[in-house]
Tab-separated table of C-alpha atoms in Angstrom:
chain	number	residue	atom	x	y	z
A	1	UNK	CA	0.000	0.000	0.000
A	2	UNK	CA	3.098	2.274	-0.057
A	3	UNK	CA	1.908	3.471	-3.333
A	4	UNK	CA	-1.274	5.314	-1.788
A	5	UNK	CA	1.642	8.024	-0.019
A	6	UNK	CA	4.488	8.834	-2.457
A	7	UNK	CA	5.330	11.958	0.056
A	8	UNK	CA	6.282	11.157	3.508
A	9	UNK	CA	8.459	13.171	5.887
A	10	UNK	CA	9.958	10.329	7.682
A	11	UNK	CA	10.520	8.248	4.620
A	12	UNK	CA	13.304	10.138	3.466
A	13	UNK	CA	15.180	9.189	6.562
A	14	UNK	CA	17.707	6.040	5.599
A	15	UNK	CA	16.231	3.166	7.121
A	16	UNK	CA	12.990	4.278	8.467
A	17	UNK	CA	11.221	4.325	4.801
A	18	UNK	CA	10.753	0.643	4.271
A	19	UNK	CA	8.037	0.327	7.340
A	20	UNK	CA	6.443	3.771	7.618
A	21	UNK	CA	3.204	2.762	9.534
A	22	UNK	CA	5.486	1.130	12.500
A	23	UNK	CA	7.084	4.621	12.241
A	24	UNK	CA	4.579	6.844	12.199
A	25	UNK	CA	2.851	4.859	15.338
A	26	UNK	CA	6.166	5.669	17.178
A	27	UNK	CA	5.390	9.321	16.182
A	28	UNK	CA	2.187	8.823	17.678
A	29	UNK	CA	3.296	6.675	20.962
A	30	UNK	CA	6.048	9.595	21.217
A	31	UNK	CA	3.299	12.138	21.466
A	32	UNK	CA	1.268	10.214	23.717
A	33	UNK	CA	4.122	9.296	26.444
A	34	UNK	CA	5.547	12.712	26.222
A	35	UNK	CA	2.036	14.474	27.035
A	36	UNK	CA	1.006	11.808	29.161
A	37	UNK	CA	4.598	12.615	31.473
A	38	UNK	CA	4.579	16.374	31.166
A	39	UNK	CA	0.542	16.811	32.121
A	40	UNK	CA	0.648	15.367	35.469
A	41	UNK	CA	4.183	17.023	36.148
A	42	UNK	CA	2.253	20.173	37.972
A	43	UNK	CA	-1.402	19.343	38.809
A	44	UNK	CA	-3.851	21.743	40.347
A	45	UNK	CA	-7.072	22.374	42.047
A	46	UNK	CA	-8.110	24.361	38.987
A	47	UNK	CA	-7.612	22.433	35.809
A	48	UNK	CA	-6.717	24.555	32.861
A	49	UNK	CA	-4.585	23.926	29.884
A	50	UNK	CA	-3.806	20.413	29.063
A	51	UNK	CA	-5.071	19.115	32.318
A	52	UNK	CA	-8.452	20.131	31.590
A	53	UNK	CA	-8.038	17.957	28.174
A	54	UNK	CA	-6.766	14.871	29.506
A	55	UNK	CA	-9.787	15.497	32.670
A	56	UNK	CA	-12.377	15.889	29.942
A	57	UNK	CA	-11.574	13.131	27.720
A	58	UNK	CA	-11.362	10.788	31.122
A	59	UNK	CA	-14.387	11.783	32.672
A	60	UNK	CA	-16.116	11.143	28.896
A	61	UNK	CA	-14.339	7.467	28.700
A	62	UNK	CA	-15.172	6.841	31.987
A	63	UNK	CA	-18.774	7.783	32.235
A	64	UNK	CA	-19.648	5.574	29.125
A	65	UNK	CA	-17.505	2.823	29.981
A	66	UNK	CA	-19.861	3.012	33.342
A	67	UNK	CA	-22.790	2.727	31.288
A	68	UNK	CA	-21.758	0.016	28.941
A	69	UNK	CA	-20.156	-2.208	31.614
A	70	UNK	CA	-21.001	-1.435	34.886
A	71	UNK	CA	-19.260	-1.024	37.618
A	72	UNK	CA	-17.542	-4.340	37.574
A	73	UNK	CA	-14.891	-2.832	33.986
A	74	UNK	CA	-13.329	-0.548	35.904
A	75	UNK	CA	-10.376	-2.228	36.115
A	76	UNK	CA	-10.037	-2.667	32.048
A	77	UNK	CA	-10.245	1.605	32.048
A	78	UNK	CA	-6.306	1.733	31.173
A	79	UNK	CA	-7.029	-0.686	28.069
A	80	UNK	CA	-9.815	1.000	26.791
A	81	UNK	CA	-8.860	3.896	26.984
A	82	UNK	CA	-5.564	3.781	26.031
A	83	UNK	CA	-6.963	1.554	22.644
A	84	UNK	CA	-9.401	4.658	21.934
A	85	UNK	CA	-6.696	7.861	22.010
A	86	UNK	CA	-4.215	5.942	20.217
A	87	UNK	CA	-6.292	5.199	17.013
A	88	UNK	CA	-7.997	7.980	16.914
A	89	UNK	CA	-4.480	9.665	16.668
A	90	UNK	CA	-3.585	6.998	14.404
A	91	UNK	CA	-6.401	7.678	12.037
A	92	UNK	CA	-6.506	11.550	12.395
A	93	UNK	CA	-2.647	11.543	11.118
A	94	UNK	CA	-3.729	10.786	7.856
A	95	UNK	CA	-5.285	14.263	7.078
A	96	UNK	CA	-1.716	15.716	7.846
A	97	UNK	CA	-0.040	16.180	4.405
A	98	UNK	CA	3.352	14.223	4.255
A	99	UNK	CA	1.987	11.920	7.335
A	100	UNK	CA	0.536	8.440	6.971
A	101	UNK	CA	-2.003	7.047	9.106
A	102	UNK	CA	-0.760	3.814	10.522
A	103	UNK	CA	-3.919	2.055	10.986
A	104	UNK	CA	-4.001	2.014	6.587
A	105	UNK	CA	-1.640	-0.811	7.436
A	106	UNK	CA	-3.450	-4.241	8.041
A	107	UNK	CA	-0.878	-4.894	10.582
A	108	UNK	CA	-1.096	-2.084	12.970
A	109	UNK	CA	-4.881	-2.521	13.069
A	110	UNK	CA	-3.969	-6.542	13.639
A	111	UNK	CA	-1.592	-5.446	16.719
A	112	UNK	CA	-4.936	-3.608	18.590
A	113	UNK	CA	-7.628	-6.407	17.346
A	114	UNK	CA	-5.153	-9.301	18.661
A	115	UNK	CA	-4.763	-7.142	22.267
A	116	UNK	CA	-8.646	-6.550	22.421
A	117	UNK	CA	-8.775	-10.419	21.705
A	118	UNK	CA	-6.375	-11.685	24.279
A	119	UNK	CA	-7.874	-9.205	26.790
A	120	UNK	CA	-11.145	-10.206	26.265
A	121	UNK	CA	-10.172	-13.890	27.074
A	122	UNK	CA	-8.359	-12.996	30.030
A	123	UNK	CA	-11.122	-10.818	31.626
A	124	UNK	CA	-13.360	-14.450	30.840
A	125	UNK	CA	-10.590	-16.777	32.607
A	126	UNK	CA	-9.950	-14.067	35.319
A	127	UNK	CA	-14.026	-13.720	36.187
A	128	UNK	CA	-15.315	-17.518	35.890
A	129	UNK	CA	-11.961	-19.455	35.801
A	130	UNK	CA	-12.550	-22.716	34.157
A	131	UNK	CA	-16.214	-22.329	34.038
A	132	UNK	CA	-15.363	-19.620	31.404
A	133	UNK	CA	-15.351	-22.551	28.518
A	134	UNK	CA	-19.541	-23.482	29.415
A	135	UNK	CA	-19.550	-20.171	27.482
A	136	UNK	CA	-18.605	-22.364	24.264
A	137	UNK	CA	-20.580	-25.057	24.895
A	138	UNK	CA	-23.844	-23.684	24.504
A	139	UNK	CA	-27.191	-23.429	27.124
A	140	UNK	CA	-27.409	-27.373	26.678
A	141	UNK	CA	-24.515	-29.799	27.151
A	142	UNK	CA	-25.544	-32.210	24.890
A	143	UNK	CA	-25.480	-29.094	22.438
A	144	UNK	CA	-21.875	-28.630	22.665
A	145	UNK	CA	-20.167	-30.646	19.322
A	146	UNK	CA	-22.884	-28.340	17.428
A	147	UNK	CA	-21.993	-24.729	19.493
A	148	UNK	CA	-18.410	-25.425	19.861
A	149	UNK	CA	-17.267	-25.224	16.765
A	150	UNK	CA	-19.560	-22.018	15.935
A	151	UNK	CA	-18.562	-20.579	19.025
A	152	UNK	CA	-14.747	-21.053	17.780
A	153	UNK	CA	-15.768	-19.660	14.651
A	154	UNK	CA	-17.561	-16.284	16.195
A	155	UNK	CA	-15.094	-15.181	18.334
A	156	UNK	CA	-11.694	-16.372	16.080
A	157	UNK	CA	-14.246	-13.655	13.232
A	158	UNK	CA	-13.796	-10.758	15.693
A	159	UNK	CA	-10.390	-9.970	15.344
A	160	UNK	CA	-10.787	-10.591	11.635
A	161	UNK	CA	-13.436	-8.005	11.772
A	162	UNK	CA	-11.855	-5.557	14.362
A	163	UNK	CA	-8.998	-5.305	11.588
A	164	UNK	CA	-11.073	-5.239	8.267
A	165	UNK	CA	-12.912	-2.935	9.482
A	166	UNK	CA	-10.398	-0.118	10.604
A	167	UNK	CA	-8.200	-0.923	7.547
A	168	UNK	CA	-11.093	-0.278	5.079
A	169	UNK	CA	-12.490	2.792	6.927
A	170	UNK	CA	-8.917	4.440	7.119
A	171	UNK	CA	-8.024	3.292	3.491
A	172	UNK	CA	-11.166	4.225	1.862
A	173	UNK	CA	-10.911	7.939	3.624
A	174	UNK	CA	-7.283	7.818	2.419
A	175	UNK	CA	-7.847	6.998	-1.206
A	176	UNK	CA	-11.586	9.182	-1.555
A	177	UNK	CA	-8.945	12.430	-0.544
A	178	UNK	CA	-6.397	11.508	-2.916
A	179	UNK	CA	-8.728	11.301	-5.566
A	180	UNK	CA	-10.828	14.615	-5.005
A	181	UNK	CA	-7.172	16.081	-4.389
A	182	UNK	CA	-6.284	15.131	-7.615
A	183	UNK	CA	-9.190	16.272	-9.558
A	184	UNK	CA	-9.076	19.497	-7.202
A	185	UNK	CA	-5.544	20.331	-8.424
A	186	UNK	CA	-6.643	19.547	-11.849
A	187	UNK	CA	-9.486	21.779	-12.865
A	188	UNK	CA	-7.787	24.271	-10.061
A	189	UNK	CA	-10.584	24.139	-7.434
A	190	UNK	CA	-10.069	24.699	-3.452
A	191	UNK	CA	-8.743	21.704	-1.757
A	192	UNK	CA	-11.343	19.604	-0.388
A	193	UNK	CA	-11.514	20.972	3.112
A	194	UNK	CA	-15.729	19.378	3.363
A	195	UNK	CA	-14.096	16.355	2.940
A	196	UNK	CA	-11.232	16.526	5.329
A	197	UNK	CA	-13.785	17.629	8.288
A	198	UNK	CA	-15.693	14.782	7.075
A	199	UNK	CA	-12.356	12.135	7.439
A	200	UNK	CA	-11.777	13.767	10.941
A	201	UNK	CA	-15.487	13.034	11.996
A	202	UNK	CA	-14.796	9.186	9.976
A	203	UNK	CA	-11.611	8.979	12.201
A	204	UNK	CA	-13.357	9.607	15.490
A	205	UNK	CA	-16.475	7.601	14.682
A	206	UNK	CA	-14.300	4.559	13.571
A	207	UNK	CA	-11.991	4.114	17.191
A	208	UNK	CA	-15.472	4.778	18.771
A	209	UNK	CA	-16.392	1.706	17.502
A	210	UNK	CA	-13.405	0.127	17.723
A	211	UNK	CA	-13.627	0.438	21.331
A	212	UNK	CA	-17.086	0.066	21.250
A	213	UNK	CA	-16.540	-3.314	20.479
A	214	UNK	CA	-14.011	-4.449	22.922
A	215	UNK	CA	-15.971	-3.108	25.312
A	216	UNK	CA	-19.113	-5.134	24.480
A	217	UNK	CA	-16.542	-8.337	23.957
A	218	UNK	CA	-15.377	-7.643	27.420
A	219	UNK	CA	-19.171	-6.791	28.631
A	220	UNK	CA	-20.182	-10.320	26.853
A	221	UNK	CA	-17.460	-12.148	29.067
A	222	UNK	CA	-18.304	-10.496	32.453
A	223	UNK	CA	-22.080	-10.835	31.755
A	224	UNK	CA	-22.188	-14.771	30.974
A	225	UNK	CA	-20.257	-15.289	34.782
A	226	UNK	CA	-22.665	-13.097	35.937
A	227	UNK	CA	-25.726	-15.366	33.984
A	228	UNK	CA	-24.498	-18.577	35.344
A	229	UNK	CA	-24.418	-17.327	39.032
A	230	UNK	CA	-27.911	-16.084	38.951
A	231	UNK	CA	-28.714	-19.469	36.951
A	232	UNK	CA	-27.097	-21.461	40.037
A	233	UNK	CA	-29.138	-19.000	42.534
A	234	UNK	CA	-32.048	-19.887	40.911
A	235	UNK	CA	-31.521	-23.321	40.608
A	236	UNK	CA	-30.742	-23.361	44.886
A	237	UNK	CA	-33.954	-21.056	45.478
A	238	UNK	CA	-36.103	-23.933	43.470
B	1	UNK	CA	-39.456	-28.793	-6.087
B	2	UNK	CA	-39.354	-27.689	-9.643
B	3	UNK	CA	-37.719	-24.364	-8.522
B	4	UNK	CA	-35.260	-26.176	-6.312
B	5	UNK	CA	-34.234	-28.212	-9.404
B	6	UNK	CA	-34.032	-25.102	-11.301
B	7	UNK	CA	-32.214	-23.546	-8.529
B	8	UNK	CA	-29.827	-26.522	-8.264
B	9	UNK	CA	-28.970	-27.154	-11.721
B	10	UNK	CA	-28.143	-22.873	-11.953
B	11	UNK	CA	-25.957	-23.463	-9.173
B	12	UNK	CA	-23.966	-26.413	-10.650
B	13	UNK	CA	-23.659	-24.724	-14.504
B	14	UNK	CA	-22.287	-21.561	-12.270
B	15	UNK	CA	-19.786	-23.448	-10.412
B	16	UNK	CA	-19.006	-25.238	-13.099
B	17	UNK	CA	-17.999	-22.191	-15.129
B	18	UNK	CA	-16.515	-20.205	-12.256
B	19	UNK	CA	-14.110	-23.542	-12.008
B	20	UNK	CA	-13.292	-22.978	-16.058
B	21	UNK	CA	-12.759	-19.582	-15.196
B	22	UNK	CA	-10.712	-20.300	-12.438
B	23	UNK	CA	-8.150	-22.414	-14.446
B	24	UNK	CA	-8.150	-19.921	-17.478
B	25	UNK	CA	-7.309	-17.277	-14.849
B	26	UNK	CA	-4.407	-19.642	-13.580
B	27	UNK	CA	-3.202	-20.143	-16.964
B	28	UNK	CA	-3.238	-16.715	-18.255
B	29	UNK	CA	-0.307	-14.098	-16.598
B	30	UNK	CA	-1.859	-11.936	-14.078
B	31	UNK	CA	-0.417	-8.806	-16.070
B	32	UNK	CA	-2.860	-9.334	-19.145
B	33	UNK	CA	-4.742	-6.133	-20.420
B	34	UNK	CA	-8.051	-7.749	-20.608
B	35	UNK	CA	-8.338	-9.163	-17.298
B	36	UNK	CA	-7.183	-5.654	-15.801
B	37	UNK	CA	-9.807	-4.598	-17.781
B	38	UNK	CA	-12.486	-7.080	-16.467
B	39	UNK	CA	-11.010	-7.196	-13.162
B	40	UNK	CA	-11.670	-3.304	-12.820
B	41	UNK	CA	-14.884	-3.647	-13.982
B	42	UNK	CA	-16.478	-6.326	-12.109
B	43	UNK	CA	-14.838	-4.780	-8.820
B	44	UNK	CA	-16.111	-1.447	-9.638
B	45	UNK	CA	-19.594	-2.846	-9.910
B	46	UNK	CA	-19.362	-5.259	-6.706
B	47	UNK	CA	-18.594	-2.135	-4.849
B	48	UNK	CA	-20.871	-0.527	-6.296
B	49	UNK	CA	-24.121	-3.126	-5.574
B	50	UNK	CA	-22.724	-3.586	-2.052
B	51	UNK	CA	-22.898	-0.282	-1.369
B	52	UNK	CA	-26.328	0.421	-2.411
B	53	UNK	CA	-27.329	-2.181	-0.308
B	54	UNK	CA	-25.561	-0.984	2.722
B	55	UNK	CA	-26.946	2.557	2.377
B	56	UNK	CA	-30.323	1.076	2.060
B	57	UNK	CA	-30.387	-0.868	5.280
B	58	UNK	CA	-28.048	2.085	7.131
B	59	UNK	CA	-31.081	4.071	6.192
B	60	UNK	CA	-33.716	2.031	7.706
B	61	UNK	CA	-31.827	1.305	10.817
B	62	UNK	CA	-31.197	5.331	11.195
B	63	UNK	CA	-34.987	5.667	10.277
B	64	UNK	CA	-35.914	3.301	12.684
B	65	UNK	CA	-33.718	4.509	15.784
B	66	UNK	CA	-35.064	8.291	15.154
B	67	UNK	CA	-38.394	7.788	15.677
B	68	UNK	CA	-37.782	5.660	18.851
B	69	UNK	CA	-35.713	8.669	20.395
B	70	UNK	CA	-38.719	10.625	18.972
B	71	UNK	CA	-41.323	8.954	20.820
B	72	UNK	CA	-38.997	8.603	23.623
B	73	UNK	CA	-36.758	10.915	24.012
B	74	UNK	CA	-35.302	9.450	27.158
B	75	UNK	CA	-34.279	6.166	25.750
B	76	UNK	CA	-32.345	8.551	22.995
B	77	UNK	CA	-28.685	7.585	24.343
B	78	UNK	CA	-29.268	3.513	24.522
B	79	UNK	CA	-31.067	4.016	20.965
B	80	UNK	CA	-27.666	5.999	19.839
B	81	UNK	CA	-25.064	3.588	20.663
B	82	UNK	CA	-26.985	0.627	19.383
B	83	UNK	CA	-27.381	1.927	16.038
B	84	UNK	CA	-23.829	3.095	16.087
B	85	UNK	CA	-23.080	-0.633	16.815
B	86	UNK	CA	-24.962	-1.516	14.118
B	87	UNK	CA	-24.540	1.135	11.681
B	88	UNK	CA	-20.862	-0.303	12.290
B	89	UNK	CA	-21.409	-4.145	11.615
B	90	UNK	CA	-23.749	-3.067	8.433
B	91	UNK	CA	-20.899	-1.160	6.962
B	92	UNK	CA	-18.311	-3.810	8.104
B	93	UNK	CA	-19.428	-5.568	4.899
B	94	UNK	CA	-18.973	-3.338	2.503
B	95	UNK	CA	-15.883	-2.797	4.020
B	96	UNK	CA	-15.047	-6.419	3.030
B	97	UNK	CA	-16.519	-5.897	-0.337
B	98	UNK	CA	-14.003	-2.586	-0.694
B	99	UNK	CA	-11.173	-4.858	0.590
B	100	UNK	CA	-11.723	-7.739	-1.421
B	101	UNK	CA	-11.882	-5.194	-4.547
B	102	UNK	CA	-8.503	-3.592	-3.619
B	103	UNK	CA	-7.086	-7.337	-3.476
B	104	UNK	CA	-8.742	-8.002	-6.856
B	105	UNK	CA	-6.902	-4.626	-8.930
B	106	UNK	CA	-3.746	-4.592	-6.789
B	107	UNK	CA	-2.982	-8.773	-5.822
């Protein structure tokens, strides 16, 4: 896909051209761990600057993360939240001229989807230990060669998805700019600014969902332990 | 049952020729003019049905989730992220549609 960005800043730089998406995700992990360090450095009372930014966008995680999981995700905050900034920066660096967004690049997207993946399975072991496999099996026991292998199937497709999904979106915004940049420069029109608010508003919309997603994956993994033990009251109140 | 023969029978002459076309497409370089040609085509147009149909059934599911926040204004934020959700998973496949036709000009 190196085709799609014949200018980048950072490719000109002898050895850093050949993988610029793992590149330009430094630029944005740089900018993330720099900010992240230097906020904190002098906190007050009376937010203002980049403390009220950081505040804002934690309080705005936070109170949906409340609503979509409940009191019982807090712990999985850090993932989440760290998933959502960093590709949203990822996909907003794409507008930048000479920058590339790294999430055009299957395997950046594949790097999150894998994490959300593993973390999802973790939060299942860590809630309902071994009893988090009756989640494969199906309502029925007897069920289980039919739901086992479906079950396999579902949840190996959500990675798959995670990263199709993100690498489309980011590509598609990618390529639709080039194009009306092109025929812009061409019959000497203003540069498509419509459609660059439009790719910032695609950008945000896209990590939403990303971490939409992991959040209902993590939600589905919590909520089944929480199914069974009400099953297991019930069946002890009868 | 006369359908489902007709059906069947459809099915089998179209595998039948996508397997011809398969081997013709092995046997032939990749490079060839005409199949650039008919590769840009047919991707152009499978984008193109795919995303008719998603804009279709985004439309009906945004349809749908306004007037429940209109008659209830107070379920408005559940009704929001659930069609985001699946606003998301609708366009998810003609996102695969859009990746498959990248695969088909550029592999």
């Amino acid at each position: 896909m190196e085709k799609f960005h014949p200018y980048l800043y950072f490719g000109f730089i002898p050895g850093f051209g050949e993988y610029p998406n793992v590149v330009y995700s430094w630029v944005v992990m740089a900018f993330l761990i720099v900010t992240s360090l230097l906020v904190p450095r002098a906190l007050q009372t009376i937010p203002h600057g980049g403390q009220n930014v950081f505040e804002t966008l934690f309080e705005a995680v936070a109170s949906f993360m409340e609503g979509t999981l409940g009191p019982e995700g807090k712990p999985y905050f850090p993932l989440v939240f760290t998933l959502g900034v960093y590709l949203f920066l990822n996909n907003v660096m794409g507008i930048l001229p000479g920058f590339m967004s790294p999430t055009s690049n299957v395997n950046t997207n594949i790097g999150c989807a894998l994490t959300a993946f593993l973390a999802t399975h973790y939060v299942g072991f860590k809630t309902s230990g071994w009893g988090y496999l009756k989640h494969f099996t199906g309502p029925i026991i007897w069920l289980a060669p039919l739901m086992v292998p479906l079950e396999l199937i579902s949840h190996l497709a959500r990675p798959l998805s995670l990263t199709l999904r993100l690498f489309g979106n980011i590509t598609g915004e990618d390529l639709v700019l080039a194009v009306l940049m092109l025929l812009c420069l061409q019959a000497f029109l203003p540069l498509p600014w419509a459609m660059q608010l439009f790719a910032i508003f695609g950008s945000f919309i896209q990590a939403f969902v990303f971490v939409l997603l992991t959040m209902i994956y993590i939600a589905g993994s919590l909520a089944g332990h929480e199914h069974d033990e009400h099953g297991h009251e019930g069946a002890h109140a009868h | 049952m006369k359908l489902l023969t007709t059906i069947g029978f459809a099915l089998t002459t179209a595998a039948a020729l996508a397997t011809n076309a398969l081997a013709a497409a092995a046997a032939t370089p990749a490079a060839d003019g005409e199949v650039l040609k008919w590769r840009i085509i047919s991707s152009s147009f499978a984008l193109a049905v795919a995303a008719a149909a998603g804009a279709v059934s985004q439309g009906r599911s945004i349809a749908a989730a306004l007037e429940g926040t209109a008659r209830n204004p107070g379920a408005g934020g559940d009704l929001r992220v659930s069609m985001i959700i699946g606003l998301a998973l609708i366009e998810s496949l003609v996102i695969y549609t859009f990746v498959i036709c990248l695969i088909i000009i550029l592999g």
